[in-house]
Amino acid sequence: MITVNIRKQGGAAVITIPADILRVIDAQIGTPLQIDVHDGAFTARPVLASRGVGKRYALKDLLRGTTPARIAKLNAETDWARSPAAPVGREIG
């Protein structure tokens, strides 16, 4: 068990979360936490990343290492998914 103190910072009450605890819960500075209160105690859990929450990427980072040759290869490998095809089952055509 780890003991921390509540301190005042501006108009807020603040506790420090030790680095070891952040590693255990896979959180870092800026990670949103969900706080639940039950029977006089609270539990803090990182909010699971979902659409619109979590790390944001710049387009240049997403495209890093991309070349026209790699895009052409990817397009060739996935062309089947973009080609219209006749229905093979009971899907709506």
Coordinates of C-alpha atoms in Angstrom, one line a residue, residues 71-80 82:
I71 CA 1.1 2.5 -51.9
A72 CA 1.0 0.8 -55.4
K73 CA 1.8 -2.6 -53.7
L74 CA -0.9 -2.1 -51.1
N75 CA -3.4 -1.1 -53.8
A76 CA -2.6 -4.2 -55.8
E77 CA -2.9 -6.5 -52.8
T78 CA -6.3 -5.0 -51.8
D79 CA -7.8 -4.4 -55.2
W80 CA -10.2 -7.4 -54.7
R82 CA -12.6 -2.5 -53.9

